[in-house]
């Protein structure tokens, strides 16, 4: 059975955004939602219970394992805003050097206060991540 965190849901995005705590993280989530909508041109879908995804892709690995995932998106967590740049193969170090304070995971970026991040550079990173993903898998709007 697939993990619920990696499955799209029909839950209303506005209700999810309204429930983000604390208030500063909720405000940042709304800013990121607007940025992702503008950059991708796609409406968000709630994946699992805590990730907003913009676009999706289906994959099949050489091992035969297959599934689907969000193409890009974010999750507002209490400690950090987590931005997903999938699947994490490309070297985005030049873009990241201009972004502002962040920490890296395998396919995710951890941001503290969004006010300290260059939003134009974040938009560039989202576009670059989607372009890289599109070289490997077909991306659909939702």
XYZ file of N, CA, C and O in Angstrom:
568
model
N 0.842 -1.185 0.000
C 0.000 0.000 0.000
C 0.884 1.245 0.000
O 1.837 1.359 0.756
N 0.573 2.199 -0.864
C 1.374 3.417 -0.990
C 1.227 4.284 0.252
O 0.194 4.312 0.912
N 2.277 4.977 0.571
C 2.285 5.909 1.696
C 1.342 7.068 1.390
O 1.414 7.671 0.320
N 0.448 7.395 2.313
C -0.512 8.482 2.115
C 0.177 9.820 1.882
O -0.375 10.696 1.248
N 1.381 9.993 2.416
C 2.084 11.270 2.255
C 2.457 11.524 0.801
O 2.700 12.656 0.426
N 2.540 10.477 -0.001
C 2.947 10.654 -1.392
C 1.768 10.559 -2.350
O 1.968 10.387 -3.542
N 0.549 10.646 -1.827
C -0.635 10.550 -2.672
C -1.404 11.866 -2.674
O -1.561 12.491 -1.619
N -1.894 12.263 -3.838
C -2.712 13.479 -3.882
C -4.054 13.238 -3.201
O -4.565 12.121 -3.190
N -4.606 14.290 -2.635
C -5.911 14.182 -1.986
C -6.858 15.215 -2.585
O -6.442 16.092 -3.334
N -8.110 15.099 -2.226
C -9.116 16.061 -2.672
C -9.376 17.134 -1.621
O -10.313 17.914 -1.755
N -8.574 17.155 -0.572
C -8.778 18.114 0.518
C -8.647 19.546 -0.014
O -7.819 19.816 -0.896
N -9.453 20.455 0.497
C -9.403 21.842 0.026
C -8.115 22.557 0.457
O -7.757 22.571 1.640
N -7.443 23.124 -0.514
C -6.171 23.811 -0.272
C -6.360 25.023 0.636
O -5.549 25.261 1.540
N -7.419 25.793 0.427
C -7.635 26.992 1.251
C -7.786 26.637 2.722
O -7.250 27.327 3.585
N -8.502 25.566 3.022
C -8.671 25.137 4.410
C -7.323 24.725 5.001
O -7.028 25.031 6.163
N -6.512 24.053 4.198
C -5.167 23.673 4.657
C -4.346 24.917 4.978
O -3.741 25.008 6.049
N -4.325 25.885 4.061
C -3.550 27.108 4.284
C -4.064 27.874 5.501
O -3.269 28.415 6.274
N -5.370 27.931 5.680
C -5.957 28.626 6.833
C -5.539 28.006 8.156
O -5.504 28.691 9.177
N -5.223 26.718 8.156
C -4.908 26.003 9.390
C -3.418 25.978 9.725
O -3.032 25.484 10.786
N -2.565 26.502 8.852
C -1.121 26.477 9.118
C -0.812 27.325 10.350
O -1.280 28.446 10.488
N -0.027 26.769 11.242
C 0.422 27.456 12.451
C 1.933 27.405 12.512
O 2.530 26.443 12.035
N 2.563 28.392 13.096
C 2.022 29.632 13.639
C 1.644 30.619 12.531
O 1.862 30.345 11.345
N 1.116 31.760 12.935
C 0.607 32.755 11.975
C 1.677 33.201 10.980
O 1.381 33.386 9.796
N 2.918 33.359 11.425
C 3.983 33.801 10.496
C 4.246 32.745 9.430
O 4.512 33.053 8.274
N 4.140 31.475 9.811
C 4.331 30.395 8.841
C 3.140 30.359 7.876
O 3.290 30.097 6.694
N 1.946 30.656 8.384
C 0.746 30.712 7.529
C 0.910 31.810 6.488
O 0.626 31.612 5.307
N 1.400 32.972 6.911
C 1.623 34.083 5.974
C 2.664 33.693 4.925
O 2.486 33.965 3.730
N 3.743 33.041 5.355
C 4.769 32.583 4.412
C 4.201 31.546 3.447
O 4.546 31.532 2.263
N 3.332 30.664 3.944
C 2.731 29.640 3.081
C 1.884 30.290 1.988
O 1.901 29.854 0.837
N 1.188 31.342 2.322
C 0.374 32.039 1.316
C 1.271 32.723 0.275
O 0.946 32.724 -0.919
N 2.387 33.280 0.718
C 3.338 33.897 -0.220
C 3.900 32.827 -1.157
O 3.972 33.031 -2.374
N 4.296 31.685 -0.593
C 4.832 30.613 -1.437
C 3.782 30.059 -2.385
O 4.087 29.772 -3.545
N 2.553 29.917 -1.920
C 1.492 29.438 -2.800
C 1.354 30.361 -4.011
O 1.301 29.895 -5.156
N 1.327 31.657 -3.772
C 1.216 32.611 -4.880
C 2.424 32.502 -5.819
O 2.270 32.547 -7.041
N 3.614 32.342 -5.255
C 4.830 32.227 -6.065
C 4.796 30.957 -6.913
O 5.059 31.006 -8.125
N 4.462 29.828 -6.312
C 4.405 28.570 -7.059
C 3.340 28.619 -8.147
O 3.553 28.127 -9.249
N 2.182 29.204 -7.846
C 1.129 29.328 -8.869
C 1.624 30.168 -10.039
O 1.390 29.832 -11.203
N 2.305 31.269 -9.729
C 2.800 32.164 -10.786
C 3.870 31.470 -11.633
O 3.839 31.538 -12.859
N 4.825 30.809 -10.983
C 5.933 30.185 -11.701
C 5.462 28.984 -12.521
O 5.856 28.821 -13.674
N 4.616 28.143 -11.936
C 4.222 26.912 -12.629
C 2.999 27.094 -13.519
O 2.841 26.367 -14.492
N 2.117 28.012 -13.148
C 0.862 28.170 -13.855
C -0.162 27.110 -13.474
O -1.209 26.999 -14.105
N 0.125 26.318 -12.431
C -0.733 25.213 -12.024
C -1.331 25.474 -10.651
O -0.665 26.016 -9.767
N -2.562 25.020 -10.444
C -3.157 25.127 -9.109
C -2.542 24.066 -8.190
O -2.092 23.015 -8.656
N -2.533 24.334 -6.899
C -1.969 23.361 -5.964
C -2.931 22.220 -5.673
O -4.150 22.363 -5.786
N -2.341 21.093 -5.300
C -3.074 19.923 -4.829
C -2.430 19.526 -3.505
O -1.190 19.515 -3.392
N -3.239 19.210 -2.517
C -2.702 18.747 -1.247
C -2.303 17.276 -1.391
O -3.113 16.442 -1.788
N -1.041 16.986 -1.119
C -0.515 15.625 -1.141
C -0.402 15.179 0.308
O 0.220 15.860 1.123
N -1.000 14.037 0.609
C -1.034 13.588 1.990
C -1.802 14.606 2.814
O -2.845 15.101 2.396
N -1.260 14.945 3.949
C -1.926 15.896 4.833
C -1.169 17.200 5.001
O -1.647 18.100 5.680
N 0.022 17.313 4.343
C 0.833 18.486 4.674
C 1.684 19.060 3.555
O 2.462 19.974 3.802
N 1.570 18.550 2.330
C 2.402 19.054 1.240
C 1.519 19.618 0.136
O 0.587 18.955 -0.313
N 1.840 20.827 -0.317
C 1.161 21.389 -1.482
C 2.029 21.106 -2.695
O 3.197 21.467 -2.735
N 1.435 20.440 -3.679
C 2.165 20.095 -4.886
C 1.618 20.838 -6.088
O 0.416 21.101 -6.190
N 2.520 21.165 -6.993
C 2.191 21.868 -8.234
C 2.706 20.995 -9.364
O 3.904 20.847 -9.552
N 1.780 20.400 -10.100
C 2.156 19.450 -11.131
C 2.476 18.097 -10.518
O 2.587 17.954 -9.299
N 2.577 17.104 -11.390
C 2.924 15.755 -10.943
C 3.635 15.028 -12.062
O 3.582 15.439 -13.214
N 4.295 13.957 -11.702
C 4.927 13.109 -12.701
C 4.802 11.657 -12.266
O 4.731 11.354 -11.080
N 4.725 10.779 -13.239
C 4.731 9.344 -13.000
C 6.120 8.832 -13.357
O 6.729 9.294 -14.310
N 6.605 7.898 -12.559
C 7.952 7.373 -12.787
C 7.926 5.850 -12.743
O 7.070 5.246 -12.102
N 8.884 5.261 -13.434
C 9.160 3.833 -13.341
C 10.675 3.688 -13.353
O 11.332 4.097 -14.311
N 11.215 3.153 -12.275
C 12.655 2.961 -12.163
C 13.074 1.667 -12.867
O 12.229 0.806 -13.168
N 14.362 1.520 -13.114
C 14.893 0.311 -13.747
C 14.524 -0.941 -12.947
O 14.358 -2.019 -13.511
N 14.362 -0.801 -11.650
C 13.994 -1.925 -10.785
C 12.551 -2.379 -11.012
O 12.147 -3.432 -10.533
N 11.777 -1.538 -11.723
C 10.374 -1.832 -11.941
C 9.453 -1.088 -10.986
O 8.247 -1.044 -11.190
N 10.021 -0.516 -9.925
C 9.217 0.263 -8.982
C 8.648 1.484 -9.711
O 9.360 2.170 -10.437
N 7.359 1.715 -9.531
C 6.743 2.869 -10.172
C 5.826 3.574 -9.196
O 5.447 3.030 -8.151
N 5.485 4.780 -9.535
C 4.593 5.571 -8.698
C 4.393 6.940 -9.298
O 4.701 7.177 -10.462
N 3.902 7.837 -8.479
C 3.734 9.220 -8.898
C 4.181 10.118 -7.758
O 4.220 9.695 -6.601
N 4.508 11.347 -8.103
C 4.926 12.304 -7.094
C 4.589 13.708 -7.571
O 4.366 13.937 -8.757
N 4.585 14.619 -6.630
C 4.408 16.022 -6.991
C 5.635 16.476 -7.760
O 6.746 16.013 -7.499
N 5.449 17.363 -8.721
C 6.574 17.850 -9.524
C 7.403 18.862 -8.733
O 8.630 18.872 -8.806
N 6.744 19.717 -8.004
C 7.401 20.676 -7.130
C 6.359 21.120 -6.113
O 5.164 20.864 -6.290
N 6.800 21.756 -5.070
C 5.851 22.205 -4.065
C 6.533 22.525 -2.757
O 7.753 22.679 -2.698
N 5.731 22.578 -1.704
C 6.278 22.904 -0.391
C 5.398 22.361 0.717
O 4.241 21.989 0.498
N 5.986 22.330 1.906
C 5.267 21.935 3.113
C 5.613 22.931 4.211
O 6.785 23.107 4.535
N 4.625 23.606 4.760
C 4.884 24.515 5.872
C 5.014 23.729 7.177
O 4.042 23.162 7.659
N 6.208 23.660 7.699
C 6.459 22.984 8.973
C 6.705 24.051 10.035
O 7.051 25.193 9.714
N 6.559 23.693 11.279
C 6.743 24.686 12.344
C 8.159 25.247 12.360
O 8.357 26.440 12.513
N 9.158 24.395 12.194
C 10.547 24.852 12.271
C 11.034 25.502 10.985
O 11.799 26.465 11.020
N 10.613 24.979 9.843
C 11.100 25.455 8.544
C 9.999 25.312 7.497
O 9.096 24.509 7.645
N 10.164 26.062 6.425
C 9.364 25.856 5.234
C 10.182 24.892 4.384
O 11.364 25.126 4.131
N 9.589 23.788 3.965
C 10.301 22.781 3.179
C 9.846 22.907 1.730
O 8.660 22.783 1.433
N 10.784 23.185 0.834
C 10.500 23.331 -0.593
C 11.038 22.097 -1.303
O 12.181 21.683 -1.078
N 10.193 21.492 -2.156
C 10.564 20.267 -2.863
C 10.949 20.592 -4.297
O 10.144 21.097 -5.066
N 12.199 20.324 -4.612
C 12.733 20.442 -5.969
C 13.075 19.010 -6.365
O 14.065 18.458 -5.910
N 12.240 18.389 -7.174
C 12.343 16.962 -7.448
C 13.105 16.709 -8.737
O 13.008 17.507 -9.646
N 13.755 15.623 -8.935
C 14.060 14.597 -7.956
C 15.401 14.809 -7.284
O 15.896 13.927 -6.606
N 16.035 15.967 -7.485
C 17.260 16.269 -6.764
C 18.539 15.832 -7.448
O 19.555 15.650 -6.805
N 18.510 15.650 -8.767
C 19.698 15.192 -9.490
C 20.637 16.319 -9.906
O 21.831 16.144 -9.993
N 20.105 17.465 -10.222
C 20.912 18.550 -10.781
C 21.656 19.307 -9.693
O 21.262 19.330 -8.532
N 22.725 19.953 -10.102
C 23.503 20.800 -9.201
C 22.994 22.232 -9.347
O 23.221 22.873 -10.367
N 22.308 22.701 -8.348
C 21.764 24.053 -8.361
C 22.573 24.988 -7.463
O 22.066 26.007 -7.002
N 23.841 24.664 -7.225
C 24.644 25.428 -6.264
C 24.789 26.904 -6.649
O 24.793 27.764 -5.769
N 24.860 27.198 -7.930
C 25.003 28.610 -8.326
C 23.751 29.388 -7.957
O 23.833 30.495 -7.427
N 22.593 28.829 -8.224
C 21.340 29.499 -7.871
C 21.220 29.596 -6.353
O 20.882 30.651 -5.811
N 21.512 28.506 -5.662
C 21.401 28.482 -4.201
C 22.317 29.497 -3.528
O 21.980 30.035 -2.474
N 23.457 29.788 -4.153
C 24.391 30.756 -3.573
C 23.790 32.160 -3.517
O 24.236 33.004 -2.748
N 22.763 32.409 -4.315
C 22.116 33.726 -4.358
C 20.778 33.758 -3.621
O 20.136 34.799 -3.540
N 20.348 32.637 -3.086
C 19.012 32.517 -2.518
C 18.833 33.217 -1.181
O 17.832 33.884 -0.945
N 19.782 33.073 -0.311
C 19.639 33.531 1.066
C 19.757 32.320 1.980
O 20.067 31.218 1.531
N 19.517 32.499 3.274
C 19.719 31.406 4.237
C 18.851 30.185 3.925
O 17.647 30.304 3.718
N 19.492 29.009 3.895
C 18.795 27.756 3.626
C 19.654 26.583 4.060
O 20.846 26.731 4.293
N 19.028 25.429 4.156
C 19.717 24.155 4.371
C 19.190 23.200 3.312
O 18.062 23.337 2.846
N 20.034 22.229 2.945
C 19.662 21.292 1.882
C 19.424 19.892 2.409
O 20.131 19.432 3.292
N 18.437 19.233 1.830
C 18.223 17.802 1.987
C 18.426 17.182 0.613
O 18.866 17.859 -0.318
N 18.075 15.915 0.439
C 18.300 15.240 -0.843
C 17.492 15.886 -1.972
O 18.029 16.196 -3.029
N 16.210 16.054 -1.775
C 15.354 16.673 -2.792
C 14.556 17.823 -2.209
O 13.525 18.203 -2.752
N 15.041 18.351 -1.098
C 14.291 19.438 -0.477
C 15.220 20.515 0.051
O 16.404 20.303 0.267
N 14.617 21.643 0.224
C 15.300 22.849 0.663
C 14.574 23.338 1.906
O 13.352 23.438 1.905
N 15.312 23.611 2.963
C 14.714 24.090 4.210
C 14.944 25.587 4.324
O 16.089 26.048 4.296
N 13.852 26.329 4.443
C 13.927 27.782 4.564
C 13.367 28.202 5.915
O 12.342 27.683 6.349
N 14.019 29.167 6.538
C 13.499 29.752 7.769
C 12.515 30.851 7.396
O 11.519 30.617 6.721
N 12.824 32.058 7.800
C 11.957 33.200 7.494
C 12.012 33.499 6.004
O 13.082 33.732 5.436
N 10.874 33.502 5.377
C 10.799 33.756 3.936
C 11.243 35.173 3.595
O 11.693 35.439 2.485
N 11.159 36.081 4.546
C 11.577 37.466 4.326
C 13.083 37.590 4.082
O 13.536 38.589 3.540
N 13.847 36.568 4.441
C 15.301 36.595 4.255
C 15.740 35.943 2.946
O 16.926 35.895 2.648
N 14.773 35.439 2.173
C 15.056 34.723 0.936
C 14.718 35.615 -0.255
O 13.716 36.330 -0.241
N 15.548 35.570 -1.284
C 15.284 36.317 -2.509
C 14.227 35.555 -3.311
O 14.482 34.466 -3.826
N 13.033 36.132 -3.406
C 11.912 35.451 -4.055
C 12.136 35.256 -5.550
O 11.671 34.255 -6.115
N 12.842 36.176 -6.195
C 13.139 36.006 -7.621
C 14.077 34.821 -7.839
O 13.931 34.069 -8.804
N 15.036 34.656 -6.945
C 15.956 33.528 -7.046
C 15.222 32.221 -6.746
O 15.446 31.208 -7.414
N 14.302 32.244 -5.783
C 13.507 31.052 -5.502
C 12.665 30.669 -6.719
O 12.578 29.499 -7.082
N 12.088 31.647 -7.395
C 11.329 31.379 -8.618
C 12.241 30.765 -9.682
O 11.849 29.805 -10.371
N 13.453 31.272 -9.810
C 14.428 30.715 -10.756
C 14.746 29.267 -10.406
O 14.838 28.400 -11.288
N 14.887 28.977 -9.127
C 15.178 27.619 -8.673
C 14.013 26.673 -8.984
O 14.230 25.544 -9.433
N 12.798 27.121 -8.762
C 11.624 26.298 -9.077
C 11.593 25.974 -10.565
O 11.397 24.815 -10.969
N 11.815 26.986 -11.406
C 11.837 26.756 -12.860
C 12.947 25.781 -13.245
O 12.749 24.881 -14.069
N 14.139 25.955 -12.660
C 15.273 25.075 -12.973
C 14.979 23.643 -12.532
O 15.317 22.685 -13.242
N 14.364 23.489 -11.377
C 14.017 22.156 -10.897
C 13.024 21.464 -11.811
O 13.159 20.276 -12.119
N 12.019 22.205 -12.262
C 11.033 21.630 -13.184
C 11.672 21.284 -14.526
O 11.355 20.246 -15.124
N 12.565 22.133 -14.999
C 13.256 21.853 -16.271
C 14.093 20.584 -16.148
O 14.092 19.739 -17.053
N 14.781 20.420 -15.027
C 15.585 19.223 -14.807
C 14.696 17.980 -14.720
O 14.984 16.962 -15.338
N 13.617 18.085 -13.968
C 12.686 16.966 -13.835
C 12.107 16.582 -15.196
O 11.977 15.399 -15.521
N 11.766 17.593 -16.007
C 11.177 17.357 -17.322
C 12.113 16.656 -18.295
O 11.668 16.091 -19.290
N 13.420 16.650 -18.014
C 14.373 15.906 -18.843
C 14.272 14.406 -18.598
O 14.709 13.609 -19.411
N 13.722 14.026 -17.448
C 13.665 12.614 -17.057
C 12.273 12.011 -17.153
O 12.112 10.841 -17.443
N 11.250 12.818 -16.816
C 9.884 12.323 -16.736
C 8.929 13.347 -17.340
O 9.200 14.541 -17.309
N 7.809 12.869 -17.832
C 6.766 13.777 -18.315
C 6.040 14.383 -17.122
O 5.640 13.649 -16.210
N 5.870 15.677 -17.151
C 5.196 16.392 -16.072
C 3.819 16.798 -16.562
O 3.677 17.295 -17.685
N 2.821 16.621 -15.712
C 1.463 17.074 -16.044
C 1.020 18.106 -15.011
O 1.547 18.139 -13.899
N 0.058 18.942 -15.365
C -0.380 20.020 -14.460
C -0.977 19.543 -13.153
O -0.950 20.253 -12.187
N -1.553 18.411 -13.089
C -2.162 18.019 -11.821
C -2.679 16.656 -11.872
O -2.722 15.837 -11.099
